[in-house]
Amino acid sequence: MSTKTQDQAVNEVNVSRRGALTGGASLAAIAAAAMLPLAATGEAQAAPAARPMRKTASTITTKDGVDIYYKDWGSGQPIVFSHGWPLNSDSWESQMFHLANNGFRVIAHDRRGHGRSSQPWDGNDMDHYADDLAAVIEALDLKNAILVGFSTGGGEVARYVGRHGTKRVAKLVLVSAVPPLMLKTADNPGGLPIDVFDGIRAGSVKDRSQLYLDIASGPFYGYNRPGAKPSQGIINAWWMQGMMGGHKNTYDSIKAFSETDFRNDLKKFDKPTLVIHGDDDQIVPIDAAGRASAALVKGAKLIVYPGAPHGLTDTHKDKVNADLLAFAKA
């Protein structure tokens, strides 16, 4: 049996990718098409010494020296948004604009390593993400806040509750969120196999820009479904936000969103909770995520969007906006 050259392997990956996007690719299909040997990422460096937290009009500097960018619009009861991978706070602009125009103060930050925030080599994990969210909430002295997390941001919100409690929280919302656990394990058989996430990592190392185009053009918004009408503007915005993030940060975040177990965090939810999920989510399947989370949170309300993809905050933004507003006002 002959051994394939690296160039032959790359050509086959490109053919597989094109076929996947035109033939109804799921996240798993794109990950498989991207699978190539991973490049070494280097050894971790020592964490910087702790320092006092600082705040400006648009940034907060955490105790470990990371600048977190945030936006703060409107007035009223605060609603705090946590974004998905590999995006930034701009991904929430439709919801923030709507809710700020309806009597709420809306705050969203760029996760460390994403958007306009610092790109530290270390600390790209859910514990740090949750602590950064806590730093924003505490620096702005937010009380009676409604926390809303999309996808990876849903994990950030869950881990925030697990680590910091709900003394500053009034309500919680999980939208297309990754909890309880994305990875398939012996006690989580409905999760996705590790090969899916290894494939995303491989694609990120090989050609991160193309990987982001493939995901946004295909399964994220359901644009690979028959009859779908892709928006090039939405695709471009997703790609741009992703490329604003640091390479190492977005790479590490794949492990954070896929392998972190949030089951114990969800059990600590003691505030009214809304779970929103599309039943055609090809990125974070509803049965292992939205429905499982709603079952773990006592009294949680689950709203299923029939036929909706993962990126429903764009494809179904009017309904999301209305459901968030109704929940916030209730």
mmCIF file of C-alpha atoms in Angstrom:
data_model
loop_
_atom_site.group_PDB
_atom_site.id
_atom_site.type_symbol
_atom_site.label_atom_id
_atom_site.label_comp_id
_atom_site.label_asym_id
_atom_site.label_seq_id
_atom_site.Cartn_x
_atom_site.Cartn_y
_atom_site.Cartn_z
ATOM 1 C CA MET A 1 0.000 0.000 0.000
ATOM 2 C CA SER A 2 1.478 3.371 -0.994
ATOM 3 C CA THR A 3 1.851 6.247 1.490
ATOM 4 C CA LYS A 4 0.095 9.511 0.573
ATOM 5 C CA THR A 5 2.172 12.677 0.398
ATOM 6 C CA GLN A 6 1.202 15.730 2.472
ATOM 7 C CA ASP A 7 0.184 17.581 -0.732
ATOM 8 C CA GLN A 8 -2.086 14.687 -1.726
ATOM 9 C CA ALA A 9 -3.652 14.716 1.736
ATOM 10 C CA VAL A 10 -4.259 18.458 1.539
ATOM 11 C CA ASN A 11 -5.862 18.116 -1.908
ATOM 12 C CA GLU A 12 -8.163 15.382 -0.612
ATOM 13 C CA VAL A 13 -9.135 17.550 2.357
ATOM 14 C CA ASN A 14 -10.024 20.439 0.040
ATOM 15 C CA VAL A 15 -12.178 18.149 -2.124
ATOM 16 C CA SER A 16 -13.861 16.725 0.997
ATOM 17 C CA ARG A 17 -14.540 20.192 2.330
ATOM 18 C CA ARG A 18 -16.169 21.378 -0.881
ATOM 19 C CA GLY A 19 -18.277 18.257 -1.037
ATOM 20 C CA ALA A 20 -19.309 18.623 2.588
ATOM 21 C CA LEU A 21 -20.510 22.178 2.160
ATOM 22 C CA THR A 22 -22.567 21.390 -0.921
ATOM 23 C CA GLY A 23 -23.901 18.119 0.410
ATOM 24 C CA GLY A 24 -25.307 19.094 3.788
ATOM 25 C CA ALA A 25 -22.301 19.261 6.088
ATOM 26 C CA SER A 26 -22.690 19.068 9.829
ATOM 27 C CA LEU A 27 -20.017 20.340 12.177
ATOM 28 C CA ALA A 28 -18.728 16.767 12.344
ATOM 29 C CA ALA A 29 -18.384 16.623 8.549
ATOM 30 C CA ILE A 30 -16.420 19.872 8.407
ATOM 31 C CA ALA A 31 -14.234 18.703 11.281
ATOM 32 C CA ALA A 32 -13.520 15.429 9.497
ATOM 33 C CA ALA A 33 -12.688 17.247 6.271
ATOM 34 C CA ALA A 34 -10.244 19.473 8.137
ATOM 35 C CA MET A 35 -8.416 16.668 9.972
ATOM 36 C CA LEU A 36 -4.643 16.926 9.511
ATOM 37 C CA PRO A 37 -1.721 16.427 11.921
ATOM 38 C CA LEU A 38 -1.719 19.152 14.571
ATOM 39 C CA ALA A 39 1.131 21.609 14.924
ATOM 40 C CA ALA A 40 2.817 21.979 18.283
ATOM 41 C CA THR A 41 1.446 24.886 20.276
ATOM 42 C CA GLY A 42 4.401 25.415 22.600
ATOM 43 C CA GLU A 43 4.808 25.136 26.322
ATOM 44 C CA ALA A 44 2.693 27.122 28.759
ATOM 45 C CA GLN A 45 4.305 30.163 30.320
ATOM 46 C CA ALA A 46 4.121 31.126 33.964
ATOM 47 C CA ALA A 47 1.022 33.143 34.870
ATOM 48 C CA PRO A 48 1.623 36.836 35.682
ATOM 49 C CA ALA A 49 1.429 37.972 39.269
ATOM 50 C CA ALA A 50 -1.994 39.090 40.495
ATOM 51 C CA ARG A 51 -2.639 42.831 40.420
ATOM 52 C CA PRO A 52 -5.525 45.156 41.335
ATOM 53 C CA MET A 53 -8.440 45.231 38.904
ATOM 54 C CA ARG A 54 -8.767 48.449 36.850
ATOM 55 C CA LYS A 55 -11.665 49.873 34.824
ATOM 56 C CA THR A 56 -11.998 52.432 32.028
ATOM 57 C CA ALA A 57 -15.019 53.463 29.953
ATOM 58 C CA SER A 58 -14.607 50.428 27.689
ATOM 59 C CA THR A 59 -12.124 48.036 29.324
ATOM 60 C CA ILE A 60 -11.597 46.196 32.571
ATOM 61 C CA THR A 61 -8.169 44.905 33.504
ATOM 62 C CA THR A 62 -8.445 41.676 35.461
ATOM 63 C CA LYS A 63 -6.273 40.656 38.378
ATOM 64 C CA ASP A 64 -4.111 38.556 36.078
ATOM 65 C CA GLY A 65 -3.491 41.504 33.770
ATOM 66 C CA VAL A 66 -5.937 40.794 30.935
ATOM 67 C CA ASP A 67 -7.787 43.726 29.356
ATOM 68 C CA ILE A 68 -11.442 42.842 28.779
ATOM 69 C CA TYR A 69 -13.308 45.053 26.316
ATOM 70 C CA TYR A 70 -16.978 45.711 27.028
ATOM 71 C CA LYS A 71 -19.877 47.797 25.747
ATOM 72 C CA ASP A 72 -22.539 49.265 28.016
ATOM 73 C CA TRP A 73 -25.687 50.693 26.443
ATOM 74 C CA GLY A 74 -28.960 52.106 27.756
ATOM 75 C CA SER A 75 -30.344 52.266 31.267
ATOM 76 C CA GLY A 76 -32.545 50.177 33.505
ATOM 77 C CA GLN A 77 -32.247 46.625 34.777
ATOM 78 C CA PRO A 78 -28.956 45.180 33.452
ATOM 79 C CA ILE A 79 -28.853 42.337 30.946
ATOM 80 C CA VAL A 80 -25.383 40.838 30.488
ATOM 81 C CA PHE A 81 -24.541 38.884 27.333
ATOM 82 C CA SER A 82 -21.850 36.216 26.871
ATOM 83 C CA HIS A 83 -21.000 35.361 23.255
ATOM 84 C CA GLY A 84 -20.157 32.175 21.393
ATOM 85 C CA TRP A 85 -16.955 30.801 19.855
ATOM 86 C CA PRO A 86 -15.008 32.280 18.092
ATOM 87 C CA LEU A 87 -17.051 35.465 18.063
ATOM 88 C CA ASN A 88 -17.205 38.613 20.185
ATOM 89 C CA SER A 89 -19.785 40.927 21.714
ATOM 90 C CA ASP A 90 -20.786 42.267 18.293
ATOM 91 C CA SER A 91 -22.622 38.991 17.726
ATOM 92 C CA TRP A 92 -25.251 40.234 20.210
ATOM 93 C CA GLU A 93 -25.886 43.573 18.505
ATOM 94 C CA SER A 94 -29.451 42.797 17.376
ATOM 95 C CA GLN A 95 -30.540 41.705 20.849
ATOM 96 C CA MET A 96 -28.711 44.534 22.601
ATOM 97 C CA PHE A 97 -30.147 47.189 20.292
ATOM 98 C CA HIS A 98 -33.671 45.848 20.776
ATOM 99 C CA LEU A 99 -33.507 45.496 24.550
ATOM 100 C CA ALA A 100 -31.763 48.847 25.114
ATOM 101 C CA ASN A 101 -34.571 50.468 23.127
ATOM 102 C CA ASN A 102 -37.082 48.789 25.432
ATOM 103 C CA GLY A 103 -35.904 50.046 28.800
ATOM 104 C CA PHE A 104 -32.964 47.816 29.707
ATOM 105 C CA ARG A 105 -29.267 48.433 30.283
ATOM 106 C CA VAL A 106 -27.326 45.980 28.128
ATOM 107 C CA ILE A 107 -23.706 44.956 28.672
ATOM 108 C CA ALA A 108 -21.555 42.595 26.638
ATOM 109 C CA HIS A 109 -17.839 41.889 26.751
ATOM 110 C CA ASP A 110 -15.335 40.307 24.408
ATOM 111 C CA ARG A 111 -14.087 37.121 26.050
ATOM 112 C CA ARG A 112 -10.357 37.054 26.788
ATOM 113 C CA GLY A 113 -8.502 36.258 23.591
ATOM 114 C CA HIS A 114 -11.453 37.306 21.429
ATOM 115 C CA GLY A 115 -12.423 40.527 19.691
ATOM 116 C CA ARG A 116 -10.860 43.635 21.223
ATOM 117 C CA SER A 117 -9.743 42.019 24.478
ATOM 118 C CA SER A 118 -6.183 40.953 25.278
ATOM 119 C CA GLN A 119 -4.802 37.712 23.836
ATOM 120 C CA PRO A 120 -3.072 35.997 26.782
ATOM 121 C CA TRP A 121 -1.222 32.743 26.132
ATOM 122 C CA ASP A 122 -2.694 31.089 29.235
ATOM 123 C CA GLY A 123 -6.052 31.105 30.965
ATOM 124 C CA ASN A 124 -8.206 30.199 27.976
ATOM 125 C CA ASP A 125 -10.556 27.991 29.986
ATOM 126 C CA MET A 126 -14.007 28.149 31.516
ATOM 127 C CA ASP A 127 -12.843 29.024 35.022
ATOM 128 C CA HIS A 128 -11.033 32.104 33.728
ATOM 129 C CA TYR A 129 -13.940 32.980 31.426
ATOM 130 C CA ALA A 130 -16.332 32.854 34.373
ATOM 131 C CA ASP A 131 -14.008 34.907 36.554
ATOM 132 C CA ASP A 132 -13.682 37.516 33.786
ATOM 133 C CA LEU A 133 -17.480 37.719 33.600
ATOM 134 C CA ALA A 134 -17.519 38.195 37.362
ATOM 135 C CA ALA A 135 -14.918 40.960 37.029
ATOM 136 C CA VAL A 136 -17.154 42.824 34.557
ATOM 137 C CA ILE A 137 -20.223 42.425 36.759
ATOM 138 C CA GLU A 138 -18.378 43.538 39.877
ATOM 139 C CA ALA A 139 -16.507 46.434 38.253
ATOM 140 C CA LEU A 140 -19.798 47.834 36.970
ATOM 141 C CA ASP A 141 -21.459 46.950 40.304
ATOM 142 C CA LEU A 142 -24.353 45.252 38.546
ATOM 143 C CA LYS A 143 -27.221 44.013 40.677
ATOM 144 C CA ASN A 144 -30.412 42.144 39.785
ATOM 145 C CA ALA A 145 -28.803 41.251 36.464
ATOM 146 C CA ILE A 146 -30.151 38.938 33.780
ATOM 147 C CA LEU A 147 -27.344 36.773 32.385
ATOM 148 C CA VAL A 148 -27.699 35.541 28.792
ATOM 149 C CA GLY A 149 -25.230 33.080 27.278
ATOM 150 C CA PHE A 150 -25.084 31.830 23.700
ATOM 151 C CA SER A 151 -23.258 28.582 22.839
ATOM 152 C CA THR A 152 -19.847 28.807 24.569
ATOM 153 C CA GLY A 153 -21.218 31.817 26.420
ATOM 154 C CA GLY A 154 -23.854 29.569 27.944
ATOM 155 C CA GLY A 155 -21.032 27.548 29.459
ATOM 156 C CA GLU A 156 -19.461 30.765 30.718
ATOM 157 C CA VAL A 157 -22.723 31.734 32.428
ATOM 158 C CA ALA A 158 -23.124 28.265 33.946
ATOM 159 C CA ARG A 159 -19.581 28.235 35.302
ATOM 160 C CA TYR A 160 -20.100 31.775 36.649
ATOM 161 C CA VAL A 161 -23.026 30.495 38.715
ATOM 162 C CA GLY A 162 -20.974 27.509 39.815
ATOM 163 C CA ARG A 163 -18.053 29.667 40.970
ATOM 164 C CA HIS A 164 -19.698 32.940 42.025
ATOM 165 C CA GLY A 165 -23.292 32.150 42.868
ATOM 166 C CA THR A 166 -26.373 34.196 42.027
ATOM 167 C CA LYS A 167 -26.335 37.044 44.564
ATOM 168 C CA ARG A 168 -26.087 39.593 41.712
ATOM 169 C CA VAL A 169 -28.384 37.628 39.385
ATOM 170 C CA ALA A 170 -32.136 37.892 38.834
ATOM 171 C CA LYS A 171 -32.631 35.546 35.878
ATOM 172 C CA LEU A 172 -30.637 33.291 33.545
ATOM 173 C CA VAL A 173 -30.944 32.490 29.840
ATOM 174 C CA LEU A 174 -29.158 29.772 27.854
ATOM 175 C CA VAL A 175 -29.369 30.141 24.060
ATOM 176 C CA SER A 176 -28.092 27.302 21.831
ATOM 177 C CA ALA A 177 -25.787 26.691 24.770
ATOM 178 C CA VAL A 178 -23.110 24.008 25.205
ATOM 179 C CA PRO A 179 -24.054 22.769 28.720
ATOM 180 C CA PRO A 180 -24.363 20.244 30.211
ATOM 181 C CA LEU A 181 -21.435 18.610 28.305
ATOM 182 C CA MET A 182 -20.685 18.508 24.593
ATOM 183 C CA LEU A 183 -18.194 15.639 24.619
ATOM 184 C CA LYS A 184 -19.365 12.057 24.355
ATOM 185 C CA THR A 185 -18.264 10.107 27.439
ATOM 186 C CA ALA A 186 -19.320 6.918 29.180
ATOM 187 C CA ASP A 187 -21.880 8.814 31.253
ATOM 188 C CA ASN A 188 -22.769 11.272 28.466
ATOM 189 C CA PRO A 189 -23.522 9.010 25.490
ATOM 190 C CA GLY A 190 -25.453 11.697 23.629
ATOM 191 C CA GLY A 191 -22.404 13.935 23.223
ATOM 192 C CA LEU A 192 -20.179 14.324 20.178
ATOM 193 C CA PRO A 193 -17.059 12.155 19.776
ATOM 194 C CA ILE A 194 -13.649 13.687 20.441
ATOM 195 C CA ASP A 195 -12.776 13.253 16.747
ATOM 196 C CA VAL A 196 -15.151 16.125 15.934
ATOM 197 C CA PHE A 197 -13.242 18.536 18.139
ATOM 198 C CA ASP A 198 -9.862 17.185 17.074
ATOM 199 C CA GLY A 199 -10.949 17.941 13.515
ATOM 200 C CA ILE A 200 -11.820 21.530 14.386
ATOM 201 C CA ARG A 201 -8.423 21.937 16.032
ATOM 202 C CA ALA A 202 -6.726 20.481 12.963
ATOM 203 C CA GLY A 203 -8.651 22.828 10.687
ATOM 204 C CA SER A 204 -7.729 25.769 12.882
ATOM 205 C CA VAL A 205 -4.021 24.954 12.626
ATOM 206 C CA LYS A 206 -4.131 24.244 8.888
ATOM 207 C CA ASP A 207 -6.226 27.220 7.707
ATOM 208 C CA ARG A 208 -8.210 28.999 10.388
ATOM 209 C CA SER A 209 -9.650 31.547 7.973
ATOM 210 C CA GLN A 210 -11.049 28.849 5.663
ATOM 211 C CA LEU A 211 -12.382 26.848 8.598
ATOM 212 C CA TYR A 212 -14.375 29.854 9.776
ATOM 213 C CA LEU A 213 -15.782 30.443 6.296
ATOM 214 C CA ASP A 214 -16.783 26.786 6.065
ATOM 215 C CA ILE A 215 -18.581 26.777 9.411
ATOM 216 C CA ALA A 216 -20.415 30.064 8.801
ATOM 217 C CA SER A 217 -21.330 29.103 5.216
ATOM 218 C CA GLY A 218 -22.624 25.713 6.279
ATOM 219 C CA PRO A 219 -23.921 24.241 9.531
ATOM 220 C CA PHE A 220 -23.774 27.247 11.883
ATOM 221 C CA TYR A 221 -26.713 28.996 10.202
ATOM 222 C CA GLY A 222 -28.178 25.960 8.469
ATOM 223 C CA TYR A 223 -27.091 27.333 5.096
ATOM 224 C CA ASN A 224 -26.240 23.782 4.028
ATOM 225 C CA ARG A 225 -29.902 22.743 4.230
ATOM 226 C CA PRO A 226 -32.008 22.394 1.065
ATOM 227 C CA GLY A 227 -33.762 25.656 0.211
ATOM 228 C CA ALA A 228 -31.660 27.767 2.577
ATOM 229 C CA LYS A 229 -30.896 31.327 1.469
ATOM 230 C CA PRO A 230 -27.438 32.246 2.792
ATOM 231 C CA SER A 231 -26.679 35.826 3.739
ATOM 232 C CA GLN A 232 -23.177 36.720 2.614
ATOM 233 C CA GLY A 233 -23.222 39.610 5.054
ATOM 234 C CA ILE A 234 -23.847 37.311 8.019
ATOM 235 C CA ILE A 235 -21.162 34.909 6.794
ATOM 236 C CA ASN A 236 -18.670 37.759 6.415
ATOM 237 C CA ALA A 237 -19.478 39.138 9.869
ATOM 238 C CA TRP A 238 -18.971 35.719 11.488
ATOM 239 C CA TRP A 239 -15.643 35.257 9.701
ATOM 240 C CA MET A 240 -14.469 38.763 10.633
ATOM 241 C CA GLN A 241 -15.298 38.321 14.312
ATOM 242 C CA GLY A 242 -13.549 34.971 14.386
ATOM 243 C CA MET A 243 -10.393 36.329 12.777
ATOM 244 C CA MET A 244 -10.270 39.154 15.340
ATOM 245 C CA GLY A 245 -9.682 36.508 17.993
ATOM 246 C CA GLY A 246 -6.225 35.216 18.842
ATOM 247 C CA HIS A 247 -5.110 31.990 17.187
ATOM 248 C CA LYS A 248 -3.957 30.354 20.433
ATOM 249 C CA ASN A 249 -6.995 31.650 22.336
ATOM 250 C CA THR A 250 -9.588 30.360 19.904
ATOM 251 C CA TYR A 251 -7.680 27.075 19.597
ATOM 252 C CA ASP A 252 -7.654 26.541 23.366
ATOM 253 C CA SER A 253 -11.304 27.527 23.589
ATOM 254 C CA ILE A 254 -12.297 24.455 21.560
ATOM 255 C CA LYS A 255 -11.281 22.291 24.514
ATOM 256 C CA ALA A 256 -12.993 24.671 26.937
ATOM 257 C CA PHE A 257 -16.385 24.557 25.235
ATOM 258 C CA SER A 258 -16.315 20.867 24.331
ATOM 259 C CA GLU A 259 -14.812 19.128 27.359
ATOM 260 C CA THR A 260 -15.972 21.201 30.329
ATOM 261 C CA ASP A 261 -18.629 19.420 32.386
ATOM 262 C CA PHE A 262 -21.291 21.899 33.535
ATOM 263 C CA ARG A 263 -23.690 19.450 35.160
ATOM 264 C CA ASN A 264 -22.848 20.473 38.717
ATOM 265 C CA ASP A 265 -22.948 24.166 37.740
ATOM 266 C CA LEU A 266 -26.475 23.802 36.351
ATOM 267 C CA LYS A 267 -27.619 22.188 39.574
ATOM 268 C CA LYS A 268 -26.721 25.446 41.355
ATOM 269 C CA PHE A 269 -29.113 27.525 39.230
ATOM 270 C CA ASP A 270 -31.670 28.928 41.675
ATOM 271 C CA LYS A 271 -33.143 31.778 39.617
ATOM 272 C CA PRO A 272 -35.784 31.734 36.862
ATOM 273 C CA THR A 273 -34.142 30.186 33.816
ATOM 274 C CA LEU A 274 -35.062 30.234 30.142
ATOM 275 C CA VAL A 275 -33.536 27.777 27.665
ATOM 276 C CA ILE A 276 -33.820 28.537 23.929
ATOM 277 C CA HIS A 277 -32.645 25.991 21.352
ATOM 278 C CA GLY A 278 -33.313 25.136 17.722
ATOM 279 C CA ASP A 279 -34.203 21.548 16.924
ATOM 280 C CA ASP A 280 -32.037 21.591 13.777
ATOM 281 C CA ASP A 281 -28.896 22.710 15.599
ATOM 282 C CA GLN A 282 -26.014 20.954 13.819
ATOM 283 C CA ILE A 283 -23.362 22.461 16.100
ATOM 284 C CA VAL A 284 -24.775 21.812 19.584
ATOM 285 C CA PRO A 285 -27.493 19.129 19.228
ATOM 286 C CA ILE A 286 -30.621 19.957 21.182
ATOM 287 C CA ASP A 287 -31.119 16.597 22.903
ATOM 288 C CA ALA A 288 -27.671 16.554 24.497
ATOM 289 C CA ALA A 289 -27.711 20.286 25.229
ATOM 290 C CA GLY A 290 -30.876 22.382 25.470
ATOM 291 C CA ARG A 291 -33.229 19.619 26.535
ATOM 292 C CA ALA A 292 -30.666 18.110 28.920
ATOM 293 C CA SER A 293 -29.940 21.496 30.518
ATOM 294 C CA ALA A 294 -33.624 22.266 30.965
ATOM 295 C CA ALA A 295 -34.039 18.916 32.700
ATOM 296 C CA LEU A 296 -31.208 19.675 35.138
ATOM 297 C CA VAL A 297 -32.340 23.183 36.110
ATOM 298 C CA LYS A 298 -35.309 23.116 38.443
ATOM 299 C CA GLY A 299 -38.256 24.997 36.972
ATOM 300 C CA ALA A 300 -36.463 25.926 33.739
ATOM 301 C CA LYS A 301 -38.605 26.916 30.762
ATOM 302 C CA LEU A 302 -37.566 25.418 27.420
ATOM 303 C CA ILE A 303 -38.544 27.092 24.150
ATOM 304 C CA VAL A 304 -37.785 24.976 21.078
ATOM 305 C CA TYR A 305 -37.523 26.735 17.715
ATOM 306 C CA PRO A 306 -38.676 24.242 15.054
ATOM 307 C CA GLY A 307 -36.183 23.931 12.218
ATOM 308 C CA ALA A 308 -33.873 26.568 13.675
ATOM 309 C CA PRO A 309 -30.089 26.260 13.364
ATOM 310 C CA HIS A 310 -27.401 26.997 15.918
ATOM 311 C CA GLY A 311 -27.065 30.661 14.931
ATOM 312 C CA LEU A 312 -30.697 31.509 15.582
ATOM 313 C CA THR A 313 -29.839 34.872 17.172
ATOM 314 C CA ASP A 314 -29.363 36.007 13.554
ATOM 315 C CA THR A 315 -31.641 33.716 11.536
ATOM 316 C CA HIS A 316 -34.533 34.047 14.002
ATOM 317 C CA LYS A 317 -33.550 37.310 15.653
ATOM 318 C CA ASP A 318 -37.050 38.802 15.796
ATOM 319 C CA LYS A 319 -38.383 35.812 17.725
ATOM 320 C CA VAL A 320 -35.306 35.698 19.975
ATOM 321 C CA ASN A 321 -35.660 39.408 20.683
ATOM 322 C CA ALA A 322 -39.342 39.020 21.535
ATOM 323 C CA ASP A 323 -38.766 35.990 23.767
ATOM 324 C CA LEU A 324 -35.898 37.677 25.621
ATOM 325 C CA LEU A 325 -37.914 40.854 26.146
ATOM 326 C CA ALA A 326 -40.934 38.920 27.428
ATOM 327 C CA PHE A 327 -38.763 36.896 29.830
ATOM 328 C CA ALA A 328 -36.931 39.996 31.047
ATOM 329 C CA LYS A 329 -40.183 41.825 31.738
ATOM 330 C CA ALA A 330 -41.950 38.888 33.374
#
